[in-house]
Amino acid sequence: MKIYNTLTRQVEPFVPYDEKEVKMYTCGPTVYNYAHIGNLRTYIFEDIFEKTLNYLGYHVKRAMNITDVGHLTSDADTGEDKMLKGAKREKKSVLDIAKFYTEAFQNDTAKLNIKWPEIVSPATQNIDEYIKIITKLMEEGYAYESGGNIYFDISKVKDYYKLTNHKMDENLIGAREGVEEDQRKHNQADFVLWFTKSKFDSQELKWDSPWGVGYPGWHIECSGISMKYLGEHLDIHCGGVDNIFPHHTNEIAQSEAYLGHKWCNYWVHGEYLNDKTGKMSKSKGEFLTLSVLIDKGYNPLSYRFMCLNASYRKTLVFSYEALENAENAYKKLKSKVGSLQKEGSLNQEDYQNYDEKFKEYIADDLNMPNVITLLYDLLKSEVNDFTKYTLVKSWDQVLSLDLCDEPKKERTLSEETIQELIQKRAEAKEKKDYQTSDEIRAYLEQNGVRLKDTREQTIYEWID
Ligand code: AMP
Ligand code: ZN
């Protein structure tokens, strides 16, 4: 397959480090609030990427972090910890906030048919890993202590700006959001690996470290989690374009300084979803969540469909008009597939020809707009119904639009059974047995029941 690599600024053939298993890391959410539909666009693109690799025959091991500590309101290490801000806003503990919004995020991804990565790890559960990395960086002179914090010294690495193509003398600082000069840093682009001192001292979560009681910076968590679960050679690292600088730039600097060799070969970034006023952001106050769309009566998969109609490398502007159009087109598409004969004989030649085209498009830098056009072409073609249906079913492993699902489900479960399963799921979650809780949710969904976790309890609704 070919993919656009931010590092080399070109579309390149994808060659994994180890053919047997592709190692993929995707930056996860900061769980101080709901994900907005812009964030979800990035997770949809990453989901498509993973499923494309699967379709093309690769086995993918994918890890994602959950940021529950250390991400300050400015990516440049200034401002307040976002988690603490969320906790204050809701008068809850940081851990409660993290738990609540992690579950909310998991619910959103399930509604959008986004596969939950094989490894999902909260930043707070890998502190030893960060301490191990920072210790070595200190020993080897890549990091220094200043005013109580541990900083990474960007002047110690060659080509710190290789991902952004910015020259060292360019003043990137000025381009960052809400930045103030930090007198403790040797170079203004140096970044915090470990905080013991910052402007606010009400940090709830703190750990012992060789440099004093404190907490990790945001960037070190992704390097730490990635190396811990995926090893020293990463094939693919994804995120939204806003992650390129400083987050991914810093991840490269610290990981390669630590490892002493190249860390990740392919850096792949999804473009923004904007609203009419510009980029969506959680900190702006008012932001669009998936629940807002559902409350207005939209099917979450219409939003997925809308995203698939644009290249992941192009900005997409959200409007209700665009969503309305996507929903109408999606409904028509589904009903067209629903009207196909689901039995018959498979025309091998047609199947091969269309499937080859499908593979060609997905392998071409995830060209989803071409895939959608191909889907319409297939449905209009002379190919027999059963072959059409079999192709759509197969392609839906990547598209995940439930194109072949029966539209209406019988209400087969009793109120009593549903409540019993909700209770069992709550118990499983309490024990952190997320596999069981996921299975219960999936079982209920298959039987037409959708769960909704509110702050106080789990409620359910019938999917019509
Ligand atoms: P956060 O929870 O803020 O750490 O962001 C989670 C993911 O969403 C990151 O990969 C970001 O790059 C991405 N992201 C943030 N804003 C947008 C947006 N407006 N459109 C698309 N992706 C975004
Ligand atoms: Zn990250």
mmCIF file with all atom_site columns, C-alpha atoms in Angstrom, residues 262-371:
data_model
loop_
_atom_site.group_PDB
_atom_site.id
_atom_site.type_symbol
_atom_site.label_atom_id
_atom_site.label_alt_id
_atom_site.label_comp_id
_atom_site.label_asym_id
_atom_site.label_entity_id
_atom_site.label_seq_id
_atom_site.pdbx_PDB_ins_code
_atom_site.Cartn_x
_atom_site.Cartn_y
_atom_site.Cartn_z
_atom_site.occupancy
_atom_site.B_iso_or_equiv
_atom_site.pdbx_formal_charge
_atom_site.auth_seq_id
_atom_site.auth_comp_id
_atom_site.auth_asym_id
_atom_site.auth_atom_id
_atom_site.pdbx_PDB_model_num
ATOM 1   C CA . LYS A 1 262 ? 15.204  5.694   14.337  1.00 0.00 ? 262 LYS A CA 1
ATOM 2   C CA . TRP A 1 263 ? 11.927  4.994   16.077  1.00 0.00 ? 263 TRP A CA 1
ATOM 3   C CA . CYS A 1 264 ? 8.948   5.300   13.733  1.00 0.00 ? 264 CYS A CA 1
ATOM 4   C CA . ASN A 1 265 ? 8.925   5.105   9.942   1.00 0.00 ? 265 ASN A CA 1
ATOM 5   C CA . TYR A 1 266 ? 5.497   6.444   8.974   1.00 0.00 ? 266 TYR A CA 1
ATOM 6   C CA . TRP A 1 267 ? 3.861   9.497   10.506  1.00 0.00 ? 267 TRP A CA 1
ATOM 7   C CA . VAL A 1 268 ? 0.307   9.816   9.243   1.00 0.00 ? 268 VAL A CA 1
ATOM 8   C CA . HIS A 1 269 ? -1.941  12.730  10.150  1.00 0.00 ? 269 HIS A CA 1
ATOM 9   C CA . GLY A 1 270 ? -5.616  13.397  9.668   1.00 0.00 ? 270 GLY A CA 1
ATOM 10  C CA . GLU A 1 271 ? -6.808  16.874  8.728   1.00 0.00 ? 271 GLU A CA 1
ATOM 11  C CA . TYR A 1 272 ? -9.223  18.885  10.814  1.00 0.00 ? 272 TYR A CA 1
ATOM 12  C CA . LEU A 1 273 ? -12.920 18.953  10.889  1.00 0.00 ? 273 LEU A CA 1
ATOM 13  C CA . ASN A 1 274 ? -13.767 22.625  11.098  1.00 0.00 ? 274 ASN A CA 1
ATOM 14  C CA . ASP A 1 275 ? -16.986 24.376  11.801  1.00 0.00 ? 275 ASP A CA 1
ATOM 15  C CA . LYS A 1 276 ? -17.900 27.567  10.004  1.00 0.00 ? 276 LYS A CA 1
ATOM 16  C CA . THR A 1 277 ? -16.011 29.626  12.565  1.00 0.00 ? 277 THR A CA 1
ATOM 17  C CA . GLY A 1 278 ? -12.811 27.592  12.250  1.00 0.00 ? 278 GLY A CA 1
ATOM 18  C CA . LYS A 1 279 ? -11.218 24.648  14.053  1.00 0.00 ? 279 LYS A CA 1
ATOM 19  C CA . MET A 1 280 ? -13.328 22.867  16.634  1.00 0.00 ? 280 MET A CA 1
ATOM 20  C CA . SER A 1 281 ? -11.906 22.751  20.070  1.00 0.00 ? 281 SER A CA 1
ATOM 21  C CA . LYS A 1 282 ? -12.984 21.409  23.422  1.00 0.00 ? 282 LYS A CA 1
ATOM 22  C CA . SER A 1 283 ? -11.667 24.443  25.223  1.00 0.00 ? 283 SER A CA 1
ATOM 23  C CA . LYS A 1 284 ? -13.800 26.871  23.216  1.00 0.00 ? 284 LYS A CA 1
ATOM 24  C CA . GLY A 1 285 ? -16.727 26.002  25.475  1.00 0.00 ? 285 GLY A CA 1
ATOM 25  C CA . GLU A 1 286 ? -19.492 25.130  23.045  1.00 0.00 ? 286 GLU A CA 1
ATOM 26  C CA . PHE A 1 287 ? -18.583 22.142  20.978  1.00 0.00 ? 287 PHE A CA 1
ATOM 27  C CA . LEU A 1 288 ? -20.303 19.506  18.920  1.00 0.00 ? 288 LEU A CA 1
ATOM 28  C CA . THR A 1 289 ? -20.463 16.015  20.354  1.00 0.00 ? 289 THR A CA 1
ATOM 29  C CA . LEU A 1 290 ? -21.863 12.852  18.841  1.00 0.00 ? 290 LEU A CA 1
ATOM 30  C CA . SER A 1 291 ? -24.710 12.963  21.385  1.00 0.00 ? 291 SER A CA 1
ATOM 31  C CA . VAL A 1 292 ? -25.754 16.361  20.040  1.00 0.00 ? 292 VAL A CA 1
ATOM 32  C CA . LEU A 1 293 ? -26.109 14.803  16.578  1.00 0.00 ? 293 LEU A CA 1
ATOM 33  C CA . ILE A 1 294 ? -27.993 11.790  17.957  1.00 0.00 ? 294 ILE A CA 1
ATOM 34  C CA . ASP A 1 295 ? -30.331 14.026  19.973  1.00 0.00 ? 295 ASP A CA 1
ATOM 35  C CA . LYS A 1 296 ? -31.133 15.862  16.763  1.00 0.00 ? 296 LYS A CA 1
ATOM 36  C CA . GLY A 1 297 ? -32.141 12.515  15.290  1.00 0.00 ? 297 GLY A CA 1
ATOM 37  C CA . TYR A 1 298 ? -29.106 11.709  13.141  1.00 0.00 ? 298 TYR A CA 1
ATOM 38  C CA . ASN A 1 299 ? -27.706 8.226   12.795  1.00 0.00 ? 299 ASN A CA 1
ATOM 39  C CA . PRO A 1 300 ? -24.046 8.253   13.974  1.00 0.00 ? 300 PRO A CA 1
ATOM 40  C CA . LEU A 1 301 ? -23.149 6.230   10.878  1.00 0.00 ? 301 LEU A CA 1
ATOM 41  C CA . SER A 1 302 ? -24.346 9.090   8.685   1.00 0.00 ? 302 SER A CA 1
ATOM 42  C CA . TYR A 1 303 ? -21.541 11.106  10.248  1.00 0.00 ? 303 TYR A CA 1
ATOM 43  C CA . ARG A 1 304 ? -19.095 8.265   9.529   1.00 0.00 ? 304 ARG A CA 1
ATOM 44  C CA . PHE A 1 305 ? -20.357 8.185   5.949   1.00 0.00 ? 305 PHE A CA 1
ATOM 45  C CA . MET A 1 306 ? -19.895 11.954  5.676   1.00 0.00 ? 306 MET A CA 1
ATOM 46  C CA . CYS A 1 307 ? -16.261 11.610  6.800   1.00 0.00 ? 307 CYS A CA 1
ATOM 47  C CA . LEU A 1 308 ? -15.599 8.808   4.315   1.00 0.00 ? 308 LEU A CA 1
ATOM 48  C CA . ASN A 1 309 ? -16.690 11.012  1.454   1.00 0.00 ? 309 ASN A CA 1
ATOM 49  C CA . ALA A 1 310 ? -13.652 13.224  1.959   1.00 0.00 ? 310 ALA A CA 1
ATOM 50  C CA . SER A 1 311 ? -9.958  12.392  1.884   1.00 0.00 ? 311 SER A CA 1
ATOM 51  C CA . TYR A 1 312 ? -8.473  12.239  5.371   1.00 0.00 ? 312 TYR A CA 1
ATOM 52  C CA . ARG A 1 313 ? -5.870  14.730  4.151   1.00 0.00 ? 313 ARG A CA 1
ATOM 53  C CA . LYS A 1 314 ? -8.373  17.459  3.331   1.00 0.00 ? 314 LYS A CA 1
ATOM 54  C CA . THR A 1 315 ? -10.095 19.716  5.809   1.00 0.00 ? 315 THR A CA 1
ATOM 55  C CA . LEU A 1 316 ? -13.767 19.030  6.097   1.00 0.00 ? 316 LEU A CA 1
ATOM 56  C CA . VAL A 1 317 ? -16.224 21.737  7.077   1.00 0.00 ? 317 VAL A CA 1
ATOM 57  C CA . PHE A 1 318 ? -19.105 20.574  9.186   1.00 0.00 ? 318 PHE A CA 1
ATOM 58  C CA . SER A 1 319 ? -22.614 21.890  8.624   1.00 0.00 ? 319 SER A CA 1
ATOM 59  C CA . TYR A 1 320 ? -25.996 20.368  9.344   1.00 0.00 ? 320 TYR A CA 1
ATOM 60  C CA . GLU A 1 321 ? -26.794 20.716  5.677   1.00 0.00 ? 321 GLU A CA 1
ATOM 61  C CA . ALA A 1 322 ? -23.819 18.523  4.770   1.00 0.00 ? 322 ALA A CA 1
ATOM 62  C CA . LEU A 1 323 ? -24.806 16.011  7.448   1.00 0.00 ? 323 LEU A CA 1
ATOM 63  C CA . GLU A 1 324 ? -28.396 15.996  6.214   1.00 0.00 ? 324 GLU A CA 1
ATOM 64  C CA . ASN A 1 325 ? -27.174 15.244  2.685   1.00 0.00 ? 325 ASN A CA 1
ATOM 65  C CA . ALA A 1 326 ? -24.907 12.506  3.983   1.00 0.00 ? 326 ALA A CA 1
ATOM 66  C CA . GLU A 1 327 ? -27.763 10.967  5.951   1.00 0.00 ? 327 GLU A CA 1
ATOM 67  C CA . ASN A 1 328 ? -30.083 10.938  2.932   1.00 0.00 ? 328 ASN A CA 1
ATOM 68  C CA . ALA A 1 329 ? -27.412 9.406   0.724   1.00 0.00 ? 329 ALA A CA 1
ATOM 69  C CA . TYR A 1 330 ? -26.539 6.858   3.404   1.00 0.00 ? 330 TYR A CA 1
ATOM 70  C CA . LYS A 1 331 ? -30.183 5.801   3.842   1.00 0.00 ? 331 LYS A CA 1
ATOM 71  C CA . LYS A 1 332 ? -30.587 5.368   0.086   1.00 0.00 ? 332 LYS A CA 1
ATOM 72  C CA . LEU A 1 333 ? -27.391 3.373   -0.127  1.00 0.00 ? 333 LEU A CA 1
ATOM 73  C CA . LYS A 1 334 ? -28.497 1.108   2.685   1.00 0.00 ? 334 LYS A CA 1
ATOM 74  C CA . SER A 1 335 ? -31.892 0.521   1.208   1.00 0.00 ? 335 SER A CA 1
ATOM 75  C CA . LYS A 1 336 ? -30.327 -0.254  -2.160  1.00 0.00 ? 336 LYS A CA 1
ATOM 76  C CA . VAL A 1 337 ? -28.089 -2.859  -0.573  1.00 0.00 ? 337 VAL A CA 1
ATOM 77  C CA . GLY A 1 338 ? -31.079 -4.133  1.425   1.00 0.00 ? 338 GLY A CA 1
ATOM 78  C CA . SER A 1 339 ? -33.030 -4.754  -1.764  1.00 0.00 ? 339 SER A CA 1
ATOM 79  C CA . LEU A 1 340 ? -30.341 -7.022  -3.262  1.00 0.00 ? 340 LEU A CA 1
ATOM 80  C CA . GLN A 1 341 ? -30.935 -10.778 -3.511  1.00 0.00 ? 341 GLN A CA 1
ATOM 81  C CA . LYS A 1 342 ? -28.932 -12.326 -0.718  1.00 0.00 ? 342 LYS A CA 1
ATOM 82  C CA . GLU A 1 343 ? -28.683 -15.742 -2.305  1.00 0.00 ? 343 GLU A CA 1
ATOM 83  C CA . GLY A 1 344 ? -27.549 -16.906 -5.694  1.00 0.00 ? 344 GLY A CA 1
ATOM 84  C CA . SER A 1 345 ? -24.375 -17.767 -7.497  1.00 0.00 ? 345 SER A CA 1
ATOM 85  C CA . LEU A 1 346 ? -21.198 -15.787 -7.205  1.00 0.00 ? 346 LEU A CA 1
ATOM 86  C CA . ASN A 1 347 ? -19.642 -14.565 -10.417 1.00 0.00 ? 347 ASN A CA 1
ATOM 87  C CA . GLN A 1 348 ? -15.959 -15.097 -9.624  1.00 0.00 ? 348 GLN A CA 1
ATOM 88  C CA . GLU A 1 349 ? -14.674 -12.884 -12.394 1.00 0.00 ? 349 GLU A CA 1
ATOM 89  C CA . ASP A 1 350 ? -16.832 -9.900  -11.446 1.00 0.00 ? 350 ASP A CA 1
ATOM 90  C CA . TYR A 1 351 ? -16.000 -10.427 -7.811  1.00 0.00 ? 351 TYR A CA 1
ATOM 91  C CA . GLN A 1 352 ? -12.258 -10.439 -8.502  1.00 0.00 ? 352 GLN A CA 1
ATOM 92  C CA . ASN A 1 353 ? -12.381 -7.414  -10.770 1.00 0.00 ? 353 ASN A CA 1
ATOM 93  C CA . TYR A 1 354 ? -14.325 -5.258  -8.347  1.00 0.00 ? 354 TYR A CA 1
ATOM 94  C CA . ASP A 1 355 ? -12.425 -6.425  -5.306  1.00 0.00 ? 355 ASP A CA 1
ATOM 95  C CA . GLU A 1 356 ? -9.109  -5.677  -7.038  1.00 0.00 ? 356 GLU A CA 1
ATOM 96  C CA . LYS A 1 357 ? -10.326 -2.130  -7.698  1.00 0.00 ? 357 LYS A CA 1
ATOM 97  C CA . PHE A 1 358 ? -11.415 -1.793  -4.087  1.00 0.00 ? 358 PHE A CA 1
ATOM 98  C CA . LYS A 1 359 ? -7.996  -2.912  -2.889  1.00 0.00 ? 359 LYS A CA 1
ATOM 99  C CA . GLU A 1 360 ? -6.295  -0.564  -5.321  1.00 0.00 ? 360 GLU A CA 1
ATOM 100 C CA . TYR A 1 361 ? -8.226  2.420   -3.931  1.00 0.00 ? 361 TYR A CA 1
ATOM 101 C CA . ILE A 1 362 ? -7.863  1.651   -0.248  1.00 0.00 ? 362 ILE A CA 1
ATOM 102 C CA . ALA A 1 363 ? -4.165  0.981   -0.826  1.00 0.00 ? 363 ALA A CA 1
ATOM 103 C CA . ASP A 1 364 ? -3.839  4.334   -2.577  1.00 0.00 ? 364 ASP A CA 1
ATOM 104 C CA . ASP A 1 365 ? -3.378  6.509   0.509   1.00 0.00 ? 365 ASP A CA 1
ATOM 105 C CA . LEU A 1 366 ? -6.812  5.448   1.814   1.00 0.00 ? 366 LEU A CA 1
ATOM 106 C CA . ASN A 1 367 ? -8.716  6.874   -1.101  1.00 0.00 ? 367 ASN A CA 1
ATOM 107 C CA . MET A 1 368 ? -12.207 6.626   0.378   1.00 0.00 ? 368 MET A CA 1
ATOM 108 C CA . PRO A 1 369 ? -13.931 9.003   -2.067  1.00 0.00 ? 369 PRO A CA 1
ATOM 109 C CA . ASN A 1 370 ? -12.902 6.622   -4.880  1.00 0.00 ? 370 ASN A CA 1
ATOM 110 C CA . VAL A 1 371 ? -14.143 3.671   -2.858  1.00 0.00 ? 371 VAL A CA 1
#
